[in-house]
Amino acid sequence: MRWVKRHLLPAYAVLAFCYLLLPIAVVIAFSFNAPSGRFNYVWEGFTLDNWVNWDAPPGIQSAVVKSLEIGMLSTILATALGTLLALAIVRHQFRGRGATNMLIFLPMSTPEIVLGASLLTLFLNRQVVTGFGTIFIAHVMFIVSYVVVTVKARLIDFDRHLEEAAMDLGANEWVTFRKVTLPLLAPAILSAALLGFALSIDDFVITYFVSGPTQTFPLFVWGAARVAVPPQVNVVASAIFLVAVLIMIGNVIWGLRGRRAREESMPPAVPLPEQLHQPEAA
Amino acid sequence: MTMRMTRRQLVQRGAAGATLLSLPNLLAACGGGGGGGGGGELADTLRFSNWPLYIDFDEKTKQHPTLDEFTAKTGIKVDYFEDINSNAEYFGKIQRPLSQGNSIDRDIIVLTDNERFLGLMIDKGWVEELDKDLIPNISNLIDAQKSPPFDPDRTYSLPWQSGMTGIAWNEKETGPVTSITQLFEDPKLKGKVTALNGMGDTPPLVMLDNGDDPASVTDATWTAAIDRIQAAVDSGQIRRFTGNDYAQPLSQGDLAAAIAWSGDIYQLLSSNPSLRWALPTKGGVIWTDNMIIPTGGSAPTASTFMNFVYDPKIAAQIAAYVAYVPPVKGTQEILAKTDPKMASSELVFPSDATLANAHQFDSKALNNQTYVEQWQKVLGA
Amino acid sequence: MSFLHRHKGLTPYLLLLPGIVWLMLFFVAPLGFLGYQSLQTGTFDTGYTFDWAFSNYWDAISDYHEQFVRSFVYAGIATILALLVSYPLVYWIAFRAGRWKNVCLILIVAPLFVTYLVRTLAWLNILADEGPVVGFLRDIHVLGPDGRLLATSVAVVAGITYNFLPFMALPVYVSLEQIDARLLEAAEDLYASKRQAFLRVTLPLSAPGIVAGTLLTFIPAAGDFINAQLLGTPNQYMVGNVIQSKFLDVLDYPSAAALSFILMALILVGLLGYARAVGTERLTG
């Protein structure tokens, strides 16, 4: 019984991951399919050809590149803006605090189709040419809210004693922020950034309206879907997934190696007690 | 004809045309009406918006052979955009500037005639007239397409490719499904059938099954069709309404039959030989993706391109890749030499008997607001 | 830094400025136009005129209250399911995954990097009528012999849950991760059982994350349309689908706008009620 109890949680975690990743496994599996027609619905045979010729469908390469560029840029800016907003809302009293808090939730609750169309109207009225820039603007706009809510979750019960201690020890506010606050907020900021990137890289409706001639990966996929689902779509999707996971794994391994190197290269700062009390050998 | 001019003359004219075209005055002059077309000069670039995977593409060179050949022949560059993925969504994107009389920076866009938007654009005057002097190959247009209800004289539009709406079935799941009656009422098919969510796809098929003419819809015939479809939904016979997402469930056996497009089935056949498609015996629908010139587009440039793709050799080249029904006479014979399998496929080159059984939907009905709302209600909205 | 010392009151406004300006320009302004549209009358054919047509709102509620209710029910169920599924998972990640925490986080979020259509096609494959999952459920008599999972409410809610799971999981993780393990040790030293330690220490401390997660899941889910469109029948259509239809097919822009504002208003009202229930500090800190 003890054994079951101890292993219940990890077993659940495994099951939960299976549930989350099962469709992804299917996606990856079908990226190796060799369909004879334009649709990739029936398994017909294994091939590495799709991975080798991943950019065979016209337009897929530039679409992926655009999606990744927009994703990273908009995530970075939105995370920055959102973190600042969260800090302001949680840590300061100011007029309009309640209203600002409510305002943050509005973009999430607005259906994308009307938001996209209205945003396009705005751009048209101001004679802004639609394209990469307008997609970037729109993405930052709808990602900010998610960042604010996620970072706030961390800030609300944030233990300020550590910051107070740092300042007692002579750090000014900026240094405290950089060396105490930000590192402690890092998991929240990372989570917010991951969610933001996910929102950007998978957005279709708003992007469709404000994209002008620019094609992002979701636009490509939904557009092509009327006549084809080329296996290269699975390849690109799988690749993005795998690269993200590998980057994180790489991060861990690099951190491990760094720690071991540091431990090995540093002499003990303080003599070990045994060394102090050992009589000198004659 | 006009191709006789030297390359240099063409480029010079093109350059002059492009400068003229960029002046706001000219846009204002061309905007908001079907008259005249953009200035009479050939531009140096053709801006063409189309559906994805709807023109030939060479995977080795990563180019579109037809477009390259066009540029080589006329000196006009082609900016090709594959940004139309649905009539409704594309229209939603372009309606605002067009409604204000502004150009959308395209010379040719492609919309489908069994949805409301093509007819709407023509009715509202958001299109330029074709320059038929530049399209002598228009005589190659197949007879069935010469006079569609929304553009009886082909003043504004020319077909790009056509397709048919009929019934597809999976032989492993059921015997042939040849009528709407069977689709909607056969208890063996209950819950294993889907219908298309297009107003110009499912209702006309039902009307034909009722013995009514979909080319001239009346309130009575419309209501009869709608009621029948609603009954099939309520009874659970129709599993759901789909766009082309019937393809996967049909392939994997979740569906026994579906109202489906011919082009999809042609593509699915090689992976799934047990699929079959046919027009219902009482008649099906033929729909056409049409090229039109939106407000502010350059009619001469667009017309030159249209003439180019109405050459049977070019049409065959496009058809070989796209595998939908080409609108150009003579394509089948040329294709028979390079791809006899496709040339003999009923799905790509329907016989005259099939064509006689394929009808077009009343374009006025498509824009009847009451009908539209009633159809959306059936869909669940 | 001394500028900020002297003008301490300015700090919040400086922090707010860039984000608020962005939202003002690119969200509030378009929203204003949308509001204007919602009060227009007319049809696409005859053109629209501004008319203070509040009747649009009334018509929207009376015609589509069924879809509104359904949207909130589906979003609510999906949110609860997402919480139940993800809480134990992120608990394990926060307390037991050690240095592999970030890898686990990525494994939760990265499925969202795979385009929605491709993910859903995979689910269509997995949950096929003749597939292993449905077969198993038929064998154990959860489903009838002709039963199916796809094209049902179950499929739509499951789709919403799956696609919003990371939006629940990550904020909850953020809250759990900062809990000092020594607090739990202290609780146990004070003779709390594991269950008590969880209920009286961990759960309350993770409350901000739970609140954040439920908001990030429920609010966008209520306006979702794509899951119902690909996985459902007309009986599963939500408000998002109605708005899509009004905008794209019926070309009734005032209706679409009015429906959108009603959705937003209902969500805001819900938010205020939620804030009162959980305590406003949980929402604002």
mmCIF file of C-alpha atoms in Angstrom, chain B residues 45-375:
data_model
loop_
_atom_site.group_PDB
_atom_site.id
_atom_site.type_symbol
_atom_site.label_atom_id
_atom_site.label_comp_id
_atom_site.label_asym_id
_atom_site.label_seq_id
_atom_site.Cartn_x
_atom_site.Cartn_y
_atom_site.Cartn_z
ATOM 1 C CA THR B 45 3.386 43.360 -62.559
ATOM 2 C CA LEU B 46 0.299 41.222 -62.244
ATOM 3 C CA ARG B 47 -0.915 40.828 -58.665
ATOM 4 C CA PHE B 48 -2.819 37.570 -58.496
ATOM 5 C CA SER B 49 -4.525 36.172 -55.393
ATOM 6 C CA ASN B 50 -5.562 32.552 -55.590
ATOM 7 C CA TRP B 51 -6.347 29.538 -53.474
ATOM 8 C CA PRO B 52 -3.407 27.458 -52.281
ATOM 9 C CA LEU B 53 -2.158 24.610 -54.457
ATOM 10 C CA TYR B 54 -4.347 25.804 -57.290
ATOM 11 C CA ILE B 55 -1.702 26.381 -59.954
ATOM 12 C CA ASP B 56 1.040 24.142 -61.210
ATOM 13 C CA PHE B 57 4.198 24.009 -59.140
ATOM 14 C CA ASP B 58 7.511 22.367 -59.928
ATOM 15 C CA GLU B 59 8.963 20.893 -56.752
ATOM 16 C CA LYS B 60 12.464 20.764 -58.165
ATOM 17 C CA THR B 61 12.730 24.361 -59.299
ATOM 18 C CA LYS B 62 10.312 25.666 -56.670
ATOM 19 C CA GLN B 63 8.632 27.745 -59.333
ATOM 20 C CA HIS B 64 5.252 27.956 -60.960
ATOM 21 C CA PRO B 65 5.897 27.019 -64.604
ATOM 22 C CA THR B 66 2.761 28.695 -65.909
ATOM 23 C CA LEU B 67 3.613 31.986 -64.258
ATOM 24 C CA ASP B 68 7.209 31.862 -65.455
ATOM 25 C CA GLU B 69 6.104 31.133 -68.993
ATOM 26 C CA PHE B 70 3.694 34.051 -68.821
ATOM 27 C CA THR B 71 6.456 36.387 -67.725
ATOM 28 C CA ALA B 72 8.744 35.099 -70.398
ATOM 29 C CA LYS B 73 6.133 35.646 -73.078
ATOM 30 C CA THR B 74 4.815 39.054 -72.048
ATOM 31 C CA GLY B 75 7.446 40.557 -69.798
ATOM 32 C CA ILE B 76 4.880 41.004 -67.053
ATOM 33 C CA LYS B 77 6.048 39.812 -63.650
ATOM 34 C CA VAL B 78 3.586 37.971 -61.465
ATOM 35 C CA ASP B 79 3.190 38.560 -57.735
ATOM 36 C CA TYR B 80 1.346 35.413 -56.775
ATOM 37 C CA PHE B 81 -0.440 35.258 -53.433
ATOM 38 C CA GLU B 82 -2.037 32.123 -52.053
ATOM 39 C CA ASP B 83 -4.046 33.990 -49.469
ATOM 40 C CA ILE B 84 -7.578 32.892 -50.271
ATOM 41 C CA ASN B 85 -8.540 29.962 -48.086
ATOM 42 C CA SER B 86 -12.268 30.536 -47.858
ATOM 43 C CA ASN B 87 -14.628 32.788 -49.751
ATOM 44 C CA ALA B 88 -16.214 34.109 -46.583
ATOM 45 C CA GLU B 89 -12.994 34.868 -44.773
ATOM 46 C CA TYR B 90 -11.356 36.486 -47.782
ATOM 47 C CA PHE B 91 -14.415 38.595 -48.409
ATOM 48 C CA GLY B 92 -14.475 39.570 -44.735
ATOM 49 C CA LYS B 93 -10.942 40.832 -45.186
ATOM 50 C CA ILE B 94 -11.437 42.814 -48.418
ATOM 51 C CA GLN B 95 -14.955 44.163 -48.020
ATOM 52 C CA ARG B 96 -14.009 47.227 -46.067
ATOM 53 C CA PRO B 97 -11.637 48.893 -48.557
ATOM 54 C CA LEU B 98 -13.826 47.837 -51.471
ATOM 55 C CA SER B 99 -16.906 49.303 -49.864
ATOM 56 C CA GLN B 100 -15.070 52.609 -49.663
ATOM 57 C CA GLY B 101 -14.104 52.450 -53.314
ATOM 58 C CA ASN B 102 -10.482 51.656 -52.639
ATOM 59 C CA SER B 103 -8.272 49.180 -54.386
ATOM 60 C CA ILE B 104 -7.101 46.047 -52.640
ATOM 61 C CA ASP B 105 -3.888 45.973 -54.667
ATOM 62 C CA ARG B 106 -4.878 42.971 -56.713
ATOM 63 C CA ASP B 107 -5.513 42.545 -60.391
ATOM 64 C CA ILE B 108 -7.071 39.086 -60.211
ATOM 65 C CA ILE B 109 -8.773 37.307 -57.347
ATOM 66 C CA VAL B 110 -10.586 33.986 -57.491
ATOM 67 C CA LEU B 111 -13.981 33.453 -55.835
ATOM 68 C CA THR B 112 -16.462 30.591 -56.037
ATOM 69 C CA ASP B 113 -19.801 30.973 -57.735
ATOM 70 C CA ASN B 114 -21.844 28.815 -55.392
ATOM 71 C CA GLU B 115 -21.257 31.151 -52.491
ATOM 72 C CA ARG B 116 -22.795 34.572 -52.202
ATOM 73 C CA PHE B 117 -19.629 36.643 -52.430
ATOM 74 C CA LEU B 118 -18.874 36.432 -56.128
ATOM 75 C CA GLY B 119 -22.346 37.570 -57.110
ATOM 76 C CA LEU B 120 -22.258 40.199 -54.385
ATOM 77 C CA MET B 121 -19.075 41.754 -55.674
ATOM 78 C CA ILE B 122 -20.457 41.962 -59.178
ATOM 79 C CA ASP B 123 -23.808 43.343 -58.010
ATOM 80 C CA LYS B 124 -22.101 45.992 -55.938
ATOM 81 C CA GLY B 125 -19.855 46.994 -58.796
ATOM 82 C CA TRP B 126 -16.668 46.168 -56.949
ATOM 83 C CA VAL B 127 -15.175 44.654 -60.092
ATOM 84 C CA GLU B 128 -13.657 45.921 -63.307
ATOM 85 C CA GLU B 129 -14.799 44.788 -66.731
ATOM 86 C CA LEU B 130 -12.677 42.321 -68.604
ATOM 87 C CA ASP B 131 -10.930 43.669 -71.658
ATOM 88 C CA LYS B 132 -12.292 41.083 -74.052
ATOM 89 C CA ASP B 133 -10.218 42.428 -76.936
ATOM 90 C CA LEU B 134 -7.246 41.059 -75.107
ATOM 91 C CA ILE B 135 -8.872 37.656 -74.542
ATOM 92 C CA PRO B 136 -9.386 36.052 -77.957
ATOM 93 C CA ASN B 137 -8.959 32.647 -76.320
ATOM 94 C CA ILE B 138 -12.275 33.207 -74.614
ATOM 95 C CA SER B 139 -13.689 31.215 -77.496
ATOM 96 C CA ASN B 140 -12.112 28.178 -75.834
ATOM 97 C CA LEU B 141 -14.450 28.465 -72.882
ATOM 98 C CA ILE B 142 -16.567 25.353 -72.644
ATOM 99 C CA ASP B 143 -20.179 25.891 -73.613
ATOM 100 C CA ALA B 144 -21.598 24.971 -70.222
ATOM 101 C CA GLN B 145 -19.829 27.984 -68.735
ATOM 102 C CA LYS B 146 -20.630 30.559 -71.386
ATOM 103 C CA SER B 147 -23.531 32.230 -69.633
ATOM 104 C CA PRO B 148 -23.727 31.824 -65.884
ATOM 105 C CA PRO B 149 -26.645 33.463 -64.035
ATOM 106 C CA PHE B 150 -24.511 35.928 -62.088
ATOM 107 C CA ASP B 151 -22.644 37.197 -65.178
ATOM 108 C CA PRO B 152 -24.664 36.288 -68.279
ATOM 109 C CA ASP B 153 -22.330 37.952 -70.769
ATOM 110 C CA ARG B 154 -19.084 37.082 -69.028
ATOM 111 C CA THR B 155 -18.402 40.781 -68.654
ATOM 112 C CA TYR B 156 -16.594 40.507 -65.346
ATOM 113 C CA SER B 157 -15.506 36.942 -64.779
ATOM 114 C CA LEU B 158 -13.891 33.921 -66.331
ATOM 115 C CA PRO B 159 -13.696 30.451 -64.815
ATOM 116 C CA TRP B 160 -10.427 29.267 -63.337
ATOM 117 C CA GLN B 161 -11.335 25.717 -62.421
ATOM 118 C CA SER B 162 -14.582 23.949 -61.676
ATOM 119 C CA GLY B 163 -15.595 21.197 -59.370
ATOM 120 C CA MET B 164 -18.663 19.169 -58.728
ATOM 121 C CA THR B 165 -20.675 18.451 -55.617
ATOM 122 C CA GLY B 166 -22.075 14.967 -55.362
ATOM 123 C CA ILE B 167 -22.125 12.042 -52.981
ATOM 124 C CA ALA B 168 -19.047 10.120 -51.961
ATOM 125 C CA TRP B 169 -19.242 6.760 -50.251
ATOM 126 C CA ASN B 170 -16.881 4.196 -48.814
ATOM 127 C CA GLU B 171 -17.429 0.828 -50.468
ATOM 128 C CA LYS B 172 -16.283 -0.977 -47.364
ATOM 129 C CA GLU B 173 -19.047 0.618 -45.346
ATOM 130 C CA THR B 174 -21.954 0.668 -47.744
ATOM 131 C CA GLY B 175 -23.175 -0.074 -51.229
ATOM 132 C CA PRO B 176 -23.565 2.744 -53.716
ATOM 133 C CA VAL B 177 -25.355 5.793 -52.397
ATOM 134 C CA THR B 178 -27.011 7.366 -55.379
ATOM 135 C CA SER B 179 -29.608 9.722 -54.005
ATOM 136 C CA ILE B 180 -30.280 12.241 -51.315
ATOM 137 C CA THR B 181 -33.280 10.194 -50.275
ATOM 138 C CA GLN B 182 -30.997 7.294 -49.553
ATOM 139 C CA LEU B 183 -28.490 9.554 -47.788
ATOM 140 C CA PHE B 184 -31.100 11.182 -45.570
ATOM 141 C CA GLU B 185 -33.406 8.285 -44.927
ATOM 142 C CA ASP B 186 -31.624 4.954 -45.158
ATOM 143 C CA PRO B 187 -31.515 3.706 -41.555
ATOM 144 C CA LYS B 188 -28.359 1.726 -42.262
ATOM 145 C CA LEU B 189 -26.570 5.023 -42.814
ATOM 146 C CA LYS B 190 -27.835 6.737 -39.702
ATOM 147 C CA GLY B 191 -25.204 8.868 -38.018
ATOM 148 C CA LYS B 192 -22.619 7.903 -40.584
ATOM 149 C CA VAL B 193 -23.403 10.610 -43.074
ATOM 150 C CA THR B 194 -22.281 14.219 -43.357
ATOM 151 C CA ALA B 195 -23.484 17.111 -45.453
ATOM 152 C CA LEU B 196 -21.571 20.120 -46.687
ATOM 153 C CA ASN B 197 -22.076 23.390 -44.830
ATOM 154 C CA GLY B 198 -22.161 25.369 -48.071
ATOM 155 C CA MET B 199 -25.489 26.952 -48.906
ATOM 156 C CA GLY B 200 -24.715 26.334 -52.555
ATOM 157 C CA ASP B 201 -23.847 22.689 -52.024
ATOM 158 C CA THR B 202 -26.376 20.851 -49.863
ATOM 159 C CA PRO B 203 -29.685 22.712 -50.482
ATOM 160 C CA PRO B 204 -29.497 22.474 -54.293
ATOM 161 C CA LEU B 205 -28.853 18.730 -54.094
ATOM 162 C CA VAL B 206 -31.936 18.352 -51.928
ATOM 163 C CA MET B 207 -33.967 20.514 -54.283
ATOM 164 C CA LEU B 208 -32.994 18.328 -57.204
ATOM 165 C CA ASP B 209 -34.007 15.293 -55.215
ATOM 166 C CA ASN B 210 -37.348 16.987 -54.554
ATOM 167 C CA GLY B 211 -37.740 17.460 -58.266
ATOM 168 C CA ASP B 212 -37.246 21.227 -58.082
ATOM 169 C CA ASP B 213 -34.941 23.397 -60.164
ATOM 170 C CA PRO B 214 -32.050 24.854 -58.163
ATOM 171 C CA ALA B 215 -31.365 27.438 -60.852
ATOM 172 C CA SER B 216 -34.539 29.294 -59.975
ATOM 173 C CA VAL B 217 -35.374 29.066 -56.323
ATOM 174 C CA THR B 218 -38.740 30.022 -54.906
ATOM 175 C CA ASP B 219 -39.777 30.307 -51.278
ATOM 176 C CA ALA B 220 -41.676 27.072 -51.592
ATOM 177 C CA THR B 221 -38.827 25.046 -53.061
ATOM 178 C CA TRP B 222 -36.385 26.554 -50.588
ATOM 179 C CA THR B 223 -38.534 25.786 -47.588
ATOM 180 C CA ALA B 224 -39.105 22.234 -48.769
ATOM 181 C CA ALA B 225 -35.386 21.652 -49.032
ATOM 182 C CA ILE B 226 -34.554 23.280 -45.702
ATOM 183 C CA ASP B 227 -37.233 21.362 -43.851
ATOM 184 C CA ARG B 228 -35.947 18.110 -45.232
ATOM 185 C CA ILE B 229 -32.390 18.864 -44.207
ATOM 186 C CA GLN B 230 -33.476 19.950 -40.744
ATOM 187 C CA ALA B 231 -35.401 16.709 -40.344
ATOM 188 C CA ALA B 232 -32.324 14.701 -41.220
ATOM 189 C CA VAL B 233 -30.320 16.667 -38.650
ATOM 190 C CA ASP B 234 -32.936 16.239 -35.946
ATOM 191 C CA SER B 235 -33.192 12.513 -36.510
ATOM 192 C CA GLY B 236 -29.465 12.112 -36.132
ATOM 193 C CA GLN B 237 -29.104 10.852 -39.665
ATOM 194 C CA ILE B 238 -26.723 13.635 -40.564
ATOM 195 C CA ARG B 239 -23.797 13.387 -38.197
ATOM 196 C CA ARG B 240 -22.531 16.928 -38.786
ATOM 197 C CA PHE B 241 -21.941 19.582 -41.375
ATOM 198 C CA THR B 242 -18.470 19.876 -42.779
ATOM 199 C CA GLY B 243 -16.233 21.874 -45.001
ATOM 200 C CA ASN B 244 -13.756 19.535 -46.599
ATOM 201 C CA ASP B 245 -13.093 17.931 -43.223
ATOM 202 C CA TYR B 246 -15.250 14.968 -44.231
ATOM 203 C CA ALA B 247 -12.168 13.627 -45.945
ATOM 204 C CA GLN B 248 -10.481 12.059 -42.932
ATOM 205 C CA PRO B 249 -13.582 10.473 -41.338
ATOM 206 C CA LEU B 250 -14.639 9.121 -44.730
ATOM 207 C CA SER B 251 -11.192 7.623 -45.265
ATOM 208 C CA GLN B 252 -11.050 6.001 -41.873
ATOM 209 C CA GLY B 253 -14.541 4.567 -41.943
ATOM 210 C CA ASP B 254 -16.274 6.842 -39.435
ATOM 211 C CA LEU B 255 -18.523 7.869 -42.292
ATOM 212 C CA ALA B 256 -20.238 5.638 -44.764
ATOM 213 C CA ALA B 257 -21.137 8.467 -47.128
ATOM 214 C CA ALA B 258 -20.854 12.209 -47.437
ATOM 215 C CA ILE B 259 -21.874 15.061 -49.665
ATOM 216 C CA ALA B 260 -18.483 15.753 -51.129
ATOM 217 C CA TRP B 261 -16.491 17.571 -53.773
ATOM 218 C CA SER B 262 -15.097 15.732 -56.774
ATOM 219 C CA GLY B 263 -11.599 17.145 -56.467
ATOM 220 C CA ASP B 264 -11.119 15.874 -52.911
ATOM 221 C CA ILE B 265 -12.141 12.368 -53.839
ATOM 222 C CA TYR B 266 -9.756 12.359 -56.781
ATOM 223 C CA GLN B 267 -6.940 13.089 -54.342
ATOM 224 C CA LEU B 268 -8.110 10.578 -51.762
ATOM 225 C CA LEU B 269 -8.527 7.744 -54.247
ATOM 226 C CA SER B 270 -4.906 6.714 -54.461
ATOM 227 C CA SER B 271 -4.635 6.317 -50.691
ATOM 228 C CA ASN B 272 -8.058 4.815 -50.317
ATOM 229 C CA PRO B 273 -9.244 2.884 -53.350
ATOM 230 C CA SER B 274 -12.521 1.924 -51.690
ATOM 231 C CA LEU B 275 -13.866 5.466 -52.057
ATOM 232 C CA ARG B 276 -16.416 6.225 -54.730
ATOM 233 C CA TRP B 277 -18.007 9.439 -55.916
ATOM 234 C CA ALA B 278 -20.868 10.249 -58.212
ATOM 235 C CA LEU B 279 -23.444 12.872 -58.874
ATOM 236 C CA PRO B 280 -26.790 11.786 -57.430
ATOM 237 C CA THR B 281 -28.936 10.250 -60.156
ATOM 238 C CA LYS B 282 -31.364 13.107 -59.807
ATOM 239 C CA GLY B 283 -28.630 15.666 -60.300
ATOM 240 C CA GLY B 284 -25.738 17.402 -58.603
ATOM 241 C CA VAL B 285 -24.027 20.749 -58.599
ATOM 242 C CA ILE B 286 -21.197 22.123 -60.664
ATOM 243 C CA TRP B 287 -19.461 25.083 -59.105
ATOM 244 C CA THR B 288 -16.727 27.217 -60.537
ATOM 245 C CA ASP B 289 -13.947 29.280 -59.088
ATOM 246 C CA ASN B 290 -13.978 32.438 -61.161
ATOM 247 C CA MET B 291 -11.281 34.990 -61.858
ATOM 248 C CA ILE B 292 -12.468 38.540 -61.352
ATOM 249 C CA ILE B 293 -10.732 41.899 -61.365
ATOM 250 C CA PRO B 294 -11.422 43.796 -58.146
ATOM 251 C CA THR B 295 -11.767 47.551 -58.084
ATOM 252 C CA GLY B 296 -8.528 49.255 -58.941
ATOM 253 C CA GLY B 297 -7.047 46.218 -60.629
ATOM 254 C CA SER B 298 -5.539 46.584 -64.046
ATOM 255 C CA ALA B 299 -7.994 45.108 -66.533
ATOM 256 C CA PRO B 300 -5.581 44.935 -69.469
ATOM 257 C CA THR B 301 -2.933 43.127 -67.442
ATOM 258 C CA ALA B 302 -5.445 40.758 -65.912
ATOM 259 C CA SER B 303 -7.097 40.094 -69.255
ATOM 260 C CA THR B 304 -3.747 39.333 -70.851
ATOM 261 C CA PHE B 305 -3.145 36.716 -68.197
ATOM 262 C CA MET B 306 -6.596 35.238 -68.579
ATOM 263 C CA ASN B 307 -6.033 34.896 -72.285
ATOM 264 C CA PHE B 308 -2.761 33.117 -71.567
ATOM 265 C CA VAL B 309 -4.322 30.476 -69.333
ATOM 266 C CA TYR B 310 -7.125 29.863 -71.808
ATOM 267 C CA ASP B 311 -4.617 28.372 -74.227
ATOM 268 C CA PRO B 312 -5.357 24.630 -74.047
ATOM 269 C CA LYS B 313 -1.666 23.798 -73.662
ATOM 270 C CA ILE B 314 -1.386 25.993 -70.572
ATOM 271 C CA ALA B 315 -4.744 24.814 -69.290
ATOM 272 C CA ALA B 316 -3.567 21.216 -69.540
ATOM 273 C CA GLN B 317 -0.422 22.085 -67.630
ATOM 274 C CA ILE B 318 -2.457 23.589 -64.799
ATOM 275 C CA ALA B 319 -5.033 20.801 -64.823
ATOM 276 C CA ALA B 320 -2.331 18.148 -64.560
ATOM 277 C CA TYR B 321 -1.288 19.558 -61.209
ATOM 278 C CA VAL B 322 -4.582 20.806 -59.842
ATOM 279 C CA ALA B 323 -6.860 17.923 -60.862
ATOM 280 C CA TYR B 324 -10.088 19.914 -60.897
ATOM 281 C CA VAL B 325 -12.378 20.395 -63.892
ATOM 282 C CA PRO B 326 -10.732 22.744 -66.384
ATOM 283 C CA PRO B 327 -12.998 25.180 -68.269
ATOM 284 C CA VAL B 328 -10.977 25.196 -71.457
ATOM 285 C CA LYS B 329 -11.869 23.168 -74.545
ATOM 286 C CA GLY B 330 -9.130 20.951 -75.845
ATOM 287 C CA THR B 331 -7.488 20.332 -72.496
ATOM 288 C CA GLN B 332 -8.482 16.692 -72.343
ATOM 289 C CA GLU B 333 -6.844 15.793 -75.643
ATOM 290 C CA ILE B 334 -3.561 17.422 -74.710
ATOM 291 C CA LEU B 335 -3.544 15.881 -71.259
ATOM 292 C CA ALA B 336 -4.255 12.434 -72.690
ATOM 293 C CA LYS B 337 -0.708 12.408 -74.039
ATOM 294 C CA THR B 338 1.010 13.034 -70.707
ATOM 295 C CA ASP B 339 -1.435 11.783 -68.083
ATOM 296 C CA PRO B 340 -3.926 9.394 -69.623
ATOM 297 C CA LYS B 341 -5.225 8.311 -66.239
ATOM 298 C CA MET B 342 -6.339 11.807 -65.372
ATOM 299 C CA ALA B 343 -7.564 12.470 -68.909
ATOM 300 C CA SER B 344 -9.962 9.572 -68.626
ATOM 301 C CA SER B 345 -11.172 10.379 -65.114
ATOM 302 C CA GLU B 346 -14.817 11.340 -64.810
ATOM 303 C CA LEU B 347 -13.882 13.463 -61.843
ATOM 304 C CA VAL B 348 -11.660 15.758 -63.883
ATOM 305 C CA PHE B 349 -13.279 15.498 -67.303
ATOM 306 C CA PRO B 350 -16.915 14.676 -66.730
ATOM 307 C CA SER B 351 -18.713 13.228 -69.679
ATOM 308 C CA ASP B 352 -21.459 15.171 -71.396
ATOM 309 C CA ALA B 353 -24.021 13.004 -69.669
ATOM 310 C CA THR B 354 -22.570 13.902 -66.303
ATOM 311 C CA LEU B 355 -22.373 17.561 -67.211
ATOM 312 C CA ALA B 356 -25.996 17.528 -68.231
ATOM 313 C CA ASN B 357 -26.813 16.308 -64.771
ATOM 314 C CA ALA B 358 -24.753 19.005 -63.055
ATOM 315 C CA HIS B 359 -26.595 22.204 -62.237
ATOM 316 C CA GLN B 360 -25.707 25.669 -61.085
ATOM 317 C CA PHE B 361 -27.393 27.230 -58.101
ATOM 318 C CA ASP B 362 -29.556 30.324 -58.327
ATOM 319 C CA SER B 363 -27.149 33.159 -57.524
ATOM 320 C CA LYS B 364 -29.988 35.432 -56.439
ATOM 321 C CA ALA B 365 -30.968 32.910 -53.817
ATOM 322 C CA LEU B 366 -27.434 32.961 -52.471
ATOM 323 C CA ASN B 367 -27.811 36.611 -51.553
ATOM 324 C CA ASN B 368 -31.343 36.378 -50.242
ATOM 325 C CA GLN B 369 -30.840 37.421 -46.651
ATOM 326 C CA THR B 370 -33.768 35.391 -45.324
ATOM 327 C CA TYR B 371 -32.508 32.228 -46.954
ATOM 328 C CA VAL B 372 -29.002 32.876 -45.671
ATOM 329 C CA GLU B 373 -30.207 33.250 -42.106
ATOM 330 C CA GLN B 374 -32.390 30.174 -42.340
ATOM 331 C CA TRP B 375 -29.476 28.140 -43.617
#
